[in-house]
Amino acid sequence: MQVTEIYSSIQGESSYAGLPCIFVRLTGCNLRCDWCDSEYTFTGGHKMSVEEVEKEVRKLAPLRLVEITGGEPMLQEEEVLELMRRLLSATYGILLETSGERPLAKVPQEVVKIVDVKCPHSGEAGTFRMENLAALTARDEVKFVLSDRADYEFARDFTREHKLAARAGAVIFSPAFRKDATGTRDASHCLVDPRELADWILADGLPVRLGLQIHKFIWAPETQGV
Ligand code: SF4
Protein backbone atom coordinates (compact mmCIF):
# COMPACT_ATOMS: atom_id res chain seq x y z
CA MET A 1 0.00 0.00 0.00
CA GLN A 2 1.14 3.59 -0.53
CA VAL A 3 0.74 5.27 2.86
CA THR A 4 1.12 8.95 3.81
CA GLU A 5 0.73 8.58 7.58
CA ILE A 6 -0.71 6.46 10.39
CA TYR A 7 -1.47 8.26 13.63
CA SER A 8 -3.99 8.66 16.41
CA SER A 9 -6.10 11.76 16.97
CA ILE A 10 -9.63 12.90 17.72
CA GLN A 11 -12.09 12.20 14.92
CA GLY A 12 -13.03 15.60 13.48
CA GLU A 13 -15.97 14.79 11.19
CA SER A 14 -19.06 12.64 10.81
CA SER A 15 -21.31 11.50 13.66
CA TYR A 16 -18.16 9.93 15.17
CA ALA A 17 -16.67 13.43 15.71
CA GLY A 18 -15.00 13.73 19.08
CA LEU A 19 -14.01 10.08 19.45
CA PRO A 20 -10.37 8.99 19.73
CA CYS A 21 -9.48 7.31 16.44
CA ILE A 22 -6.57 5.83 14.51
CA PHE A 23 -6.13 7.31 11.04
CA VAL A 24 -4.64 5.35 8.16
CA ARG A 25 -4.11 8.04 5.54
CA LEU A 26 -3.33 6.64 2.11
CA THR A 27 -1.50 8.42 -0.69
CA GLY A 28 -3.04 9.58 -3.97
CA CYS A 29 -6.30 11.08 -5.20
CA ASN A 30 -7.82 11.25 -8.67
CA LEU A 31 -9.91 14.35 -7.81
CA ARG A 32 -8.83 17.94 -7.16
CA CYS A 33 -11.44 19.60 -4.94
CA ASP A 34 -10.94 23.38 -4.71
CA TRP A 35 -11.02 23.36 -0.91
CA CYS A 36 -9.01 20.15 -0.39
CA ASP A 37 -7.05 20.28 2.87
CA SER A 38 -5.02 17.15 2.23
CA GLU A 39 -3.11 17.98 -0.94
CA TYR A 40 0.02 16.71 0.80
CA THR A 41 -1.36 13.21 0.23
CA PHE A 42 -1.40 13.52 -3.57
CA THR A 43 2.20 12.33 -3.94
CA GLY A 44 4.94 10.75 -1.88
CA GLY A 45 4.13 8.45 0.97
CA HIS A 46 5.87 5.14 1.52
CA LYS A 47 5.17 1.55 0.58
CA MET A 48 3.90 -0.76 3.29
CA SER A 49 2.39 -4.22 3.11
CA VAL A 50 -1.11 -4.77 4.47
CA GLU A 51 0.49 -6.72 7.34
CA GLU A 52 2.77 -3.77 8.19
CA VAL A 53 -0.18 -1.36 8.22
CA GLU A 54 -2.09 -3.68 10.54
CA LYS A 55 0.95 -3.90 12.83
CA GLU A 56 1.20 -0.08 13.00
CA VAL A 57 -2.50 0.14 13.85
CA ARG A 58 -2.09 -2.42 16.62
CA LYS A 59 0.77 -0.34 18.09
CA LEU A 60 -1.75 2.48 18.70
CA ALA A 61 -3.63 0.38 21.26
CA PRO A 62 -5.84 0.74 23.18
CA LEU A 63 -7.75 2.63 20.45
CA ARG A 64 -10.27 0.40 18.66
CA LEU A 65 -11.67 2.76 16.00
CA VAL A 66 -9.81 3.09 12.70
CA GLU A 67 -10.52 5.50 9.86
CA ILE A 68 -9.15 4.61 6.45
CA THR A 69 -8.83 7.87 4.52
CA GLY A 70 -6.64 9.74 2.08
CA GLY A 71 -6.41 11.06 -0.54
CA GLU A 72 -8.84 8.55 -1.96
CA PRO A 73 -8.34 5.19 -0.24
CA MET A 74 -10.44 3.20 -2.72
CA LEU A 75 -7.83 3.82 -5.42
CA GLN A 76 -5.99 1.00 -3.58
CA GLU A 77 -9.12 -1.12 -3.44
CA GLU A 78 -7.60 -4.59 -3.32
CA GLU A 79 -5.26 -3.78 -0.42
CA VAL A 80 -7.86 -1.67 1.40
CA LEU A 81 -10.39 -4.52 1.30
CA GLU A 82 -7.76 -6.90 2.66
CA LEU A 83 -6.89 -4.44 5.46
CA MET A 84 -10.59 -4.10 6.30
CA ARG A 85 -11.01 -7.87 6.52
CA ARG A 86 -8.03 -8.16 8.84
CA LEU A 87 -9.10 -5.29 11.11
CA LEU A 88 -12.68 -6.54 11.25
CA SER A 89 -11.55 -9.99 12.29
CA ALA A 90 -9.52 -8.32 15.04
CA THR A 91 -12.83 -6.59 16.07
CA TYR A 92 -11.82 -3.03 15.22
CA GLY A 93 -14.52 -0.55 14.26
CA ILE A 94 -13.76 0.85 10.81
CA LEU A 95 -14.72 4.09 9.10
CA LEU A 96 -14.01 4.59 5.40
CA GLU A 97 -13.83 8.21 4.23
CA THR A 98 -14.27 8.31 0.46
CA SER A 99 -15.00 10.82 -2.30
CA GLY A 100 -17.95 8.80 -3.66
CA GLU A 101 -16.30 8.51 -7.06
CA ARG A 102 -14.94 4.95 -6.64
CA PRO A 103 -17.17 1.82 -6.57
CA LEU A 104 -18.12 0.84 -3.01
CA ALA A 105 -20.14 -2.34 -3.54
CA LYS A 106 -17.33 -4.63 -2.31
CA VAL A 107 -16.78 -2.80 0.99
CA PRO A 108 -17.84 -5.13 3.86
CA GLN A 109 -21.20 -4.20 5.40
CA GLU A 110 -19.63 -3.83 8.86
CA VAL A 111 -17.53 -0.88 7.66
CA VAL A 112 -19.09 2.57 8.13
CA LYS A 113 -18.81 4.32 4.78
CA ILE A 114 -18.64 8.11 4.98
CA VAL A 115 -19.33 9.05 1.40
CA ASP A 116 -18.98 12.51 -0.14
CA VAL A 117 -21.23 13.84 -2.86
CA LYS A 118 -19.24 16.61 -4.49
CA CYS A 119 -21.18 19.86 -4.89
CA PRO A 120 -21.13 22.21 -7.91
CA HIS A 121 -18.49 24.58 -6.52
CA SER A 122 -16.13 21.90 -5.25
CA GLY A 123 -14.50 21.84 -8.68
CA GLU A 124 -15.46 18.15 -8.93
CA ALA A 125 -19.22 18.34 -9.58
CA GLY A 126 -20.78 15.27 -11.14
CA THR A 127 -18.14 12.82 -9.94
CA PHE A 128 -20.45 10.98 -7.53
CA ARG A 129 -20.99 7.41 -8.76
CA MET A 130 -24.78 7.05 -8.68
CA GLU A 131 -24.67 3.25 -8.25
CA ASN A 132 -23.06 3.90 -4.84
CA LEU A 133 -26.52 4.89 -3.59
CA ALA A 134 -27.44 1.21 -3.69
CA ALA A 135 -24.42 0.35 -1.52
CA LEU A 136 -25.53 2.64 1.34
CA THR A 137 -26.83 1.10 4.56
CA ALA A 138 -28.24 2.54 7.77
CA ARG A 139 -24.70 2.38 9.16
CA ASP A 140 -23.32 4.75 6.51
CA GLU A 141 -23.15 8.53 6.25
CA VAL A 142 -23.38 10.87 3.27
CA LYS A 143 -21.50 14.17 3.40
CA PHE A 144 -21.84 17.38 1.39
CA VAL A 145 -19.11 20.01 1.79
CA LEU A 146 -20.60 23.40 0.98
CA SER A 147 -18.89 26.50 -0.43
CA ASP A 148 -21.96 28.69 -0.92
CA ARG A 149 -25.76 28.83 -1.20
CA ALA A 150 -25.75 27.14 -4.62
CA ASP A 151 -23.95 24.16 -3.10
CA TYR A 152 -26.49 24.09 -0.29
CA GLU A 153 -29.40 24.04 -2.73
CA PHE A 154 -27.77 21.23 -4.71
CA ALA A 155 -27.26 19.23 -1.49
CA ARG A 156 -30.80 19.89 -0.32
CA ASP A 157 -32.33 18.81 -3.63
CA PHE A 158 -30.09 15.73 -3.94
CA THR A 159 -30.95 14.71 -0.37
CA ARG A 160 -34.65 14.96 -1.07
CA GLU A 161 -34.63 13.44 -4.54
CA HIS A 162 -32.67 10.36 -3.46
CA LYS A 163 -34.26 10.06 0.00
CA LEU A 164 -30.82 10.01 1.60
CA ALA A 165 -32.12 10.31 5.15
CA ALA A 166 -33.90 6.96 4.70
CA ARG A 167 -30.98 5.25 2.94
CA ALA A 168 -28.16 6.27 5.30
CA GLY A 169 -27.68 6.65 9.04
CA ALA A 170 -26.76 10.33 8.71
CA VAL A 171 -26.65 13.07 6.10
CA ILE A 172 -24.09 15.73 6.92
CA PHE A 173 -23.95 19.29 5.58
CA SER A 174 -20.57 20.76 6.38
CA PRO A 175 -19.19 24.21 5.53
CA ALA A 176 -15.98 24.06 3.47
CA PHE A 177 -12.96 25.44 5.27
CA ARG A 178 -10.68 27.92 3.50
CA LYS A 179 -7.59 25.91 2.68
CA ASP A 180 -5.27 28.88 3.31
CA ALA A 181 -6.71 29.27 6.83
CA THR A 182 -4.09 29.76 9.52
CA GLY A 183 -3.96 30.91 13.09
CA THR A 184 -7.29 31.53 14.75
CA ARG A 185 -9.42 28.50 15.54
CA ASP A 186 -12.85 29.84 14.75
CA ALA A 187 -15.68 29.77 12.23
CA SER A 188 -14.35 32.80 10.32
CA HIS A 189 -12.52 30.36 8.02
CA CYS A 190 -15.72 28.60 6.93
CA LEU A 191 -16.80 29.45 3.37
CA VAL A 192 -20.42 29.24 4.55
CA ASP A 193 -21.17 30.82 7.92
CA PRO A 194 -22.38 27.93 10.11
CA ARG A 195 -25.05 30.18 11.63
CA GLU A 196 -26.42 30.94 8.16
CA LEU A 197 -26.29 27.25 7.27
CA ALA A 198 -28.26 26.46 10.44
CA ASP A 199 -30.93 28.96 9.34
CA TRP A 200 -31.15 27.39 5.87
CA ILE A 201 -31.48 23.87 7.26
CA LEU A 202 -34.18 24.93 9.70
CA ALA A 203 -36.08 26.95 7.09
CA ASP A 204 -36.16 23.92 4.77
CA GLY A 205 -36.89 21.44 7.58
CA LEU A 206 -34.14 19.11 6.39
CA PRO A 207 -33.40 15.87 8.28
CA VAL A 208 -29.66 16.49 8.10
CA ARG A 209 -26.86 17.10 10.57
CA LEU A 210 -24.82 20.32 10.45
CA GLY A 211 -21.21 19.14 10.65
CA LEU A 212 -18.18 21.19 11.61
CA GLN A 213 -14.65 19.88 11.21
CA ILE A 214 -13.90 20.04 14.91
CA HIS A 215 -10.18 19.31 14.47
CA LYS A 216 -9.95 22.77 12.81
CA PHE A 217 -11.20 24.28 16.06
CA ILE A 218 -9.10 22.14 18.40
CA TRP A 219 -5.81 22.66 16.55
CA ALA A 220 -4.64 25.51 14.28
CA PRO A 221 -6.33 24.95 10.89
CA GLU A 222 -3.06 24.33 9.04
CA THR A 223 -1.92 21.52 11.40
CA GLN A 224 -1.27 18.16 9.71
CA GLY A 225 -1.46 14.77 11.37
CA VAL A 226 -4.57 15.57 13.42
S1 SF4 B 1 -11.50 13.80 -2.87
FE1 SF4 B 1 -10.70 14.36 -0.86
S2 SF4 B 1 -8.46 14.11 -1.02
FE2 SF4 B 1 -9.29 14.14 -3.10
S3 SF4 B 1 -9.09 16.27 -3.76
FE3 SF4 B 1 -11.17 16.01 -2.92
S4 SF4 B 1 -10.98 16.58 -0.74
FE4 SF4 B 1 -8.90 16.23 -1.53
CSV table of C-alpha atoms and ligand atoms in Angstrom, one decimal:
chain,number,residue,atom,x,y,z
A,1,MET,CA,0.0,0.0,0.0
A,2,GLN,CA,1.1,3.6,-0.5
A,3,VAL,CA,0.7,5.3,2.9
A,4,THR,CA,1.1,8.9,3.8
A,5,GLU,CA,0.7,8.6,7.6
A,6,ILE,CA,-0.7,6.5,10.4
A,7,TYR,CA,-1.5,8.3,13.6
A,8,SER,CA,-4.0,8.7,16.4
A,9,SER,CA,-6.1,11.8,17.0
A,10,ILE,CA,-9.6,12.9,17.7
A,11,GLN,CA,-12.1,12.2,14.9
A,12,GLY,CA,-13.0,15.6,13.5
A,13,GLU,CA,-16.0,14.8,11.2
A,14,SER,CA,-19.1,12.6,10.8
A,15,SER,CA,-21.3,11.5,13.7
A,16,TYR,CA,-18.2,9.9,15.2
A,17,ALA,CA,-16.7,13.4,15.7
A,18,GLY,CA,-15.0,13.7,19.1
A,19,LEU,CA,-14.0,10.1,19.4
A,20,PRO,CA,-10.4,9.0,19.7
A,21,CYS,CA,-9.5,7.3,16.4
A,22,ILE,CA,-6.6,5.8,14.5
A,23,PHE,CA,-6.1,7.3,11.0
A,24,VAL,CA,-4.6,5.3,8.2
A,25,ARG,CA,-4.1,8.0,5.5
A,26,LEU,CA,-3.3,6.6,2.1
A,27,THR,CA,-1.5,8.4,-0.7
A,28,GLY,CA,-3.0,9.6,-4.0
A,29,CYS,CA,-6.3,11.1,-5.2
A,30,ASN,CA,-7.8,11.2,-8.7
A,31,LEU,CA,-9.9,14.3,-7.8
A,32,ARG,CA,-8.8,17.9,-7.2
A,33,CYS,CA,-11.4,19.6,-4.9
A,34,ASP,CA,-10.9,23.4,-4.7
A,35,TRP,CA,-11.0,23.4,-0.9
A,36,CYS,CA,-9.0,20.1,-0.4
A,37,ASP,CA,-7.1,20.3,2.9
A,38,SER,CA,-5.0,17.2,2.2
A,39,GLU,CA,-3.1,18.0,-0.9
A,40,TYR,CA,0.0,16.7,0.8
A,41,THR,CA,-1.4,13.2,0.2
A,42,PHE,CA,-1.4,13.5,-3.6
A,43,THR,CA,2.2,12.3,-3.9
A,44,GLY,CA,4.9,10.8,-1.9
A,45,GLY,CA,4.1,8.4,1.0
A,46,HIS,CA,5.9,5.1,1.5
A,47,LYS,CA,5.2,1.6,0.6
A,48,MET,CA,3.9,-0.8,3.3
A,49,SER,CA,2.4,-4.2,3.1
A,50,VAL,CA,-1.1,-4.8,4.5
A,51,GLU,CA,0.5,-6.7,7.3
A,52,GLU,CA,2.8,-3.8,8.2
A,53,VAL,CA,-0.2,-1.4,8.2
A,54,GLU,CA,-2.1,-3.7,10.5
A,55,LYS,CA,0.9,-3.9,12.8
A,56,GLU,CA,1.2,-0.1,13.0
A,57,VAL,CA,-2.5,0.1,13.8
A,58,ARG,CA,-2.1,-2.4,16.6
A,59,LYS,CA,0.8,-0.3,18.1
A,60,LEU,CA,-1.7,2.5,18.7
A,61,ALA,CA,-3.6,0.4,21.3
A,62,PRO,CA,-5.8,0.7,23.2
A,63,LEU,CA,-7.7,2.6,20.5
A,64,ARG,CA,-10.3,0.4,18.7
A,65,LEU,CA,-11.7,2.8,16.0
A,66,VAL,CA,-9.8,3.1,12.7
A,67,GLU,CA,-10.5,5.5,9.9
A,68,ILE,CA,-9.2,4.6,6.4
A,69,THR,CA,-8.8,7.9,4.5
A,70,GLY,CA,-6.6,9.7,2.1
A,71,GLY,CA,-6.4,11.1,-0.5
A,72,GLU,CA,-8.8,8.5,-2.0
A,73,PRO,CA,-8.3,5.2,-0.2
A,74,MET,CA,-10.4,3.2,-2.7
A,75,LEU,CA,-7.8,3.8,-5.4
A,76,GLN,CA,-6.0,1.0,-3.6
A,77,GLU,CA,-9.1,-1.1,-3.4
A,78,GLU,CA,-7.6,-4.6,-3.3
A,79,GLU,CA,-5.3,-3.8,-0.4
A,80,VAL,CA,-7.9,-1.7,1.4
A,81,LEU,CA,-10.4,-4.5,1.3
A,82,GLU,CA,-7.8,-6.9,2.7
A,83,LEU,CA,-6.9,-4.4,5.5
A,84,MET,CA,-10.6,-4.1,6.3
A,85,ARG,CA,-11.0,-7.9,6.5
A,86,ARG,CA,-8.0,-8.2,8.8
A,87,LEU,CA,-9.1,-5.3,11.1
A,88,LEU,CA,-12.7,-6.5,11.2
A,89,SER,CA,-11.6,-10.0,12.3
A,90,ALA,CA,-9.5,-8.3,15.0
A,91,THR,CA,-12.8,-6.6,16.1
A,92,TYR,CA,-11.8,-3.0,15.2
A,93,GLY,CA,-14.5,-0.5,14.3
A,94,ILE,CA,-13.8,0.8,10.8
A,95,LEU,CA,-14.7,4.1,9.1
A,96,LEU,CA,-14.0,4.6,5.4
A,97,GLU,CA,-13.8,8.2,4.2
A,98,THR,CA,-14.3,8.3,0.5
A,99,SER,CA,-15.0,10.8,-2.3
A,100,GLY,CA,-17.9,8.8,-3.7
A,101,GLU,CA,-16.3,8.5,-7.1
A,102,ARG,CA,-14.9,5.0,-6.6
A,103,PRO,CA,-17.2,1.8,-6.6
A,104,LEU,CA,-18.1,0.8,-3.0
A,105,ALA,CA,-20.1,-2.3,-3.5
A,106,LYS,CA,-17.3,-4.6,-2.3
A,107,VAL,CA,-16.8,-2.8,1.0
A,108,PRO,CA,-17.8,-5.1,3.9
A,109,GLN,CA,-21.2,-4.2,5.4
A,110,GLU,CA,-19.6,-3.8,8.9
A,111,VAL,CA,-17.5,-0.9,7.7
A,112,VAL,CA,-19.1,2.6,8.1
A,113,LYS,CA,-18.8,4.3,4.8
A,114,ILE,CA,-18.6,8.1,5.0
A,115,VAL,CA,-19.3,9.0,1.4
A,116,ASP,CA,-19.0,12.5,-0.1
A,117,VAL,CA,-21.2,13.8,-2.9
A,118,LYS,CA,-19.2,16.6,-4.5
A,119,CYS,CA,-21.2,19.9,-4.9
A,120,PRO,CA,-21.1,22.2,-7.9
A,121,HIS,CA,-18.5,24.6,-6.5
A,122,SER,CA,-16.1,21.9,-5.3
A,123,GLY,CA,-14.5,21.8,-8.7
A,124,GLU,CA,-15.5,18.1,-8.9
A,125,ALA,CA,-19.2,18.3,-9.6
A,126,GLY,CA,-20.8,15.3,-11.1
A,127,THR,CA,-18.1,12.8,-9.9
A,128,PHE,CA,-20.4,11.0,-7.5
A,129,ARG,CA,-21.0,7.4,-8.8
A,130,MET,CA,-24.8,7.0,-8.7
A,131,GLU,CA,-24.7,3.3,-8.2
A,132,ASN,CA,-23.1,3.9,-4.8
A,133,LEU,CA,-26.5,4.9,-3.6
A,134,ALA,CA,-27.4,1.2,-3.7
A,135,ALA,CA,-24.4,0.3,-1.5
A,136,LEU,CA,-25.5,2.6,1.3
A,137,THR,CA,-26.8,1.1,4.6
A,138,ALA,CA,-28.2,2.5,7.8
A,139,ARG,CA,-24.7,2.4,9.2
A,140,ASP,CA,-23.3,4.8,6.5
A,141,GLU,CA,-23.2,8.5,6.3
A,142,VAL,CA,-23.4,10.9,3.3
A,143,LYS,CA,-21.5,14.2,3.4
A,144,PHE,CA,-21.8,17.4,1.4
A,145,VAL,CA,-19.1,20.0,1.8
A,146,LEU,CA,-20.6,23.4,1.0
A,147,SER,CA,-18.9,26.5,-0.4
A,148,ASP,CA,-22.0,28.7,-0.9
A,149,ARG,CA,-25.8,28.8,-1.2
A,150,ALA,CA,-25.7,27.1,-4.6
A,151,ASP,CA,-23.9,24.2,-3.1
A,152,TYR,CA,-26.5,24.1,-0.3
A,153,GLU,CA,-29.4,24.0,-2.7
A,154,PHE,CA,-27.8,21.2,-4.7
A,155,ALA,CA,-27.3,19.2,-1.5
A,156,ARG,CA,-30.8,19.9,-0.3
A,157,ASP,CA,-32.3,18.8,-3.6
A,158,PHE,CA,-30.1,15.7,-3.9
A,159,THR,CA,-30.9,14.7,-0.4
A,160,ARG,CA,-34.7,15.0,-1.1
A,161,GLU,CA,-34.6,13.4,-4.5
A,162,HIS,CA,-32.7,10.4,-3.5
A,163,LYS,CA,-34.3,10.1,0.0
A,164,LEU,CA,-30.8,10.0,1.6
A,165,ALA,CA,-32.1,10.3,5.2
A,166,ALA,CA,-33.9,7.0,4.7
A,167,ARG,CA,-31.0,5.3,2.9
A,168,ALA,CA,-28.2,6.3,5.3
A,169,GLY,CA,-27.7,6.7,9.0
A,170,ALA,CA,-26.8,10.3,8.7
A,171,VAL,CA,-26.7,13.1,6.1
A,172,ILE,CA,-24.1,15.7,6.9
A,173,PHE,CA,-24.0,19.3,5.6
A,174,SER,CA,-20.6,20.8,6.4
A,175,PRO,CA,-19.2,24.2,5.5
A,176,ALA,CA,-16.0,24.1,3.5
A,177,PHE,CA,-13.0,25.4,5.3
A,178,ARG,CA,-10.7,27.9,3.5
A,179,LYS,CA,-7.6,25.9,2.7
A,180,ASP,CA,-5.3,28.9,3.3
A,181,ALA,CA,-6.7,29.3,6.8
A,182,THR,CA,-4.1,29.8,9.5
A,183,GLY,CA,-4.0,30.9,13.1
A,184,THR,CA,-7.3,31.5,14.8
A,185,ARG,CA,-9.4,28.5,15.5
A,186,ASP,CA,-12.8,29.8,14.8
A,187,ALA,CA,-15.7,29.8,12.2
A,188,SER,CA,-14.4,32.8,10.3
A,189,HIS,CA,-12.5,30.4,8.0
A,190,CYS,CA,-15.7,28.6,6.9
A,191,LEU,CA,-16.8,29.4,3.4
A,192,VAL,CA,-20.4,29.2,4.5
A,193,ASP,CA,-21.2,30.8,7.9
A,194,PRO,CA,-22.4,27.9,10.1
A,195,ARG,CA,-25.0,30.2,11.6
A,196,GLU,CA,-26.4,30.9,8.2
A,197,LEU,CA,-26.3,27.2,7.3
A,198,ALA,CA,-28.3,26.5,10.4
A,199,ASP,CA,-30.9,29.0,9.3
A,200,TRP,CA,-31.2,27.4,5.9
A,201,ILE,CA,-31.5,23.9,7.3
A,202,LEU,CA,-34.2,24.9,9.7
A,203,ALA,CA,-36.1,26.9,7.1
A,204,ASP,CA,-36.2,23.9,4.8
A,205,GLY,CA,-36.9,21.4,7.6
A,206,LEU,CA,-34.1,19.1,6.4
A,207,PRO,CA,-33.4,15.9,8.3
A,208,VAL,CA,-29.7,16.5,8.1
A,209,ARG,CA,-26.9,17.1,10.6
A,210,LEU,CA,-24.8,20.3,10.5
A,211,GLY,CA,-21.2,19.1,10.7
A,212,LEU,CA,-18.2,21.2,11.6
A,213,GLN,CA,-14.6,19.9,11.2
A,214,ILE,CA,-13.9,20.0,14.9
A,215,HIS,CA,-10.2,19.3,14.5
A,216,LYS,CA,-10.0,22.8,12.8
A,217,PHE,CA,-11.2,24.3,16.1
A,218,ILE,CA,-9.1,22.1,18.4
A,219,TRP,CA,-5.8,22.7,16.5
A,220,ALA,CA,-4.6,25.5,14.3
A,221,PRO,CA,-6.3,24.9,10.9
A,222,GLU,CA,-3.1,24.3,9.0
A,223,THR,CA,-1.9,21.5,11.4
A,224,GLN,CA,-1.3,18.2,9.7
A,225,GLY,CA,-1.5,14.8,11.4
A,226,VAL,CA,-4.6,15.6,13.4
B,1,SF4,S1,-11.5,13.8,-2.9
B,1,SF4,FE1,-10.7,14.4,-0.9
B,1,SF4,S2,-8.5,14.1,-1.0
B,1,SF4,FE2,-9.3,14.1,-3.1
B,1,SF4,S3,-9.1,16.3,-3.8
B,1,SF4,FE3,-11.2,16.0,-2.9
B,1,SF4,S4,-11.0,16.6,-0.7
B,1,SF4,FE4,-8.9,16.2,-1.5
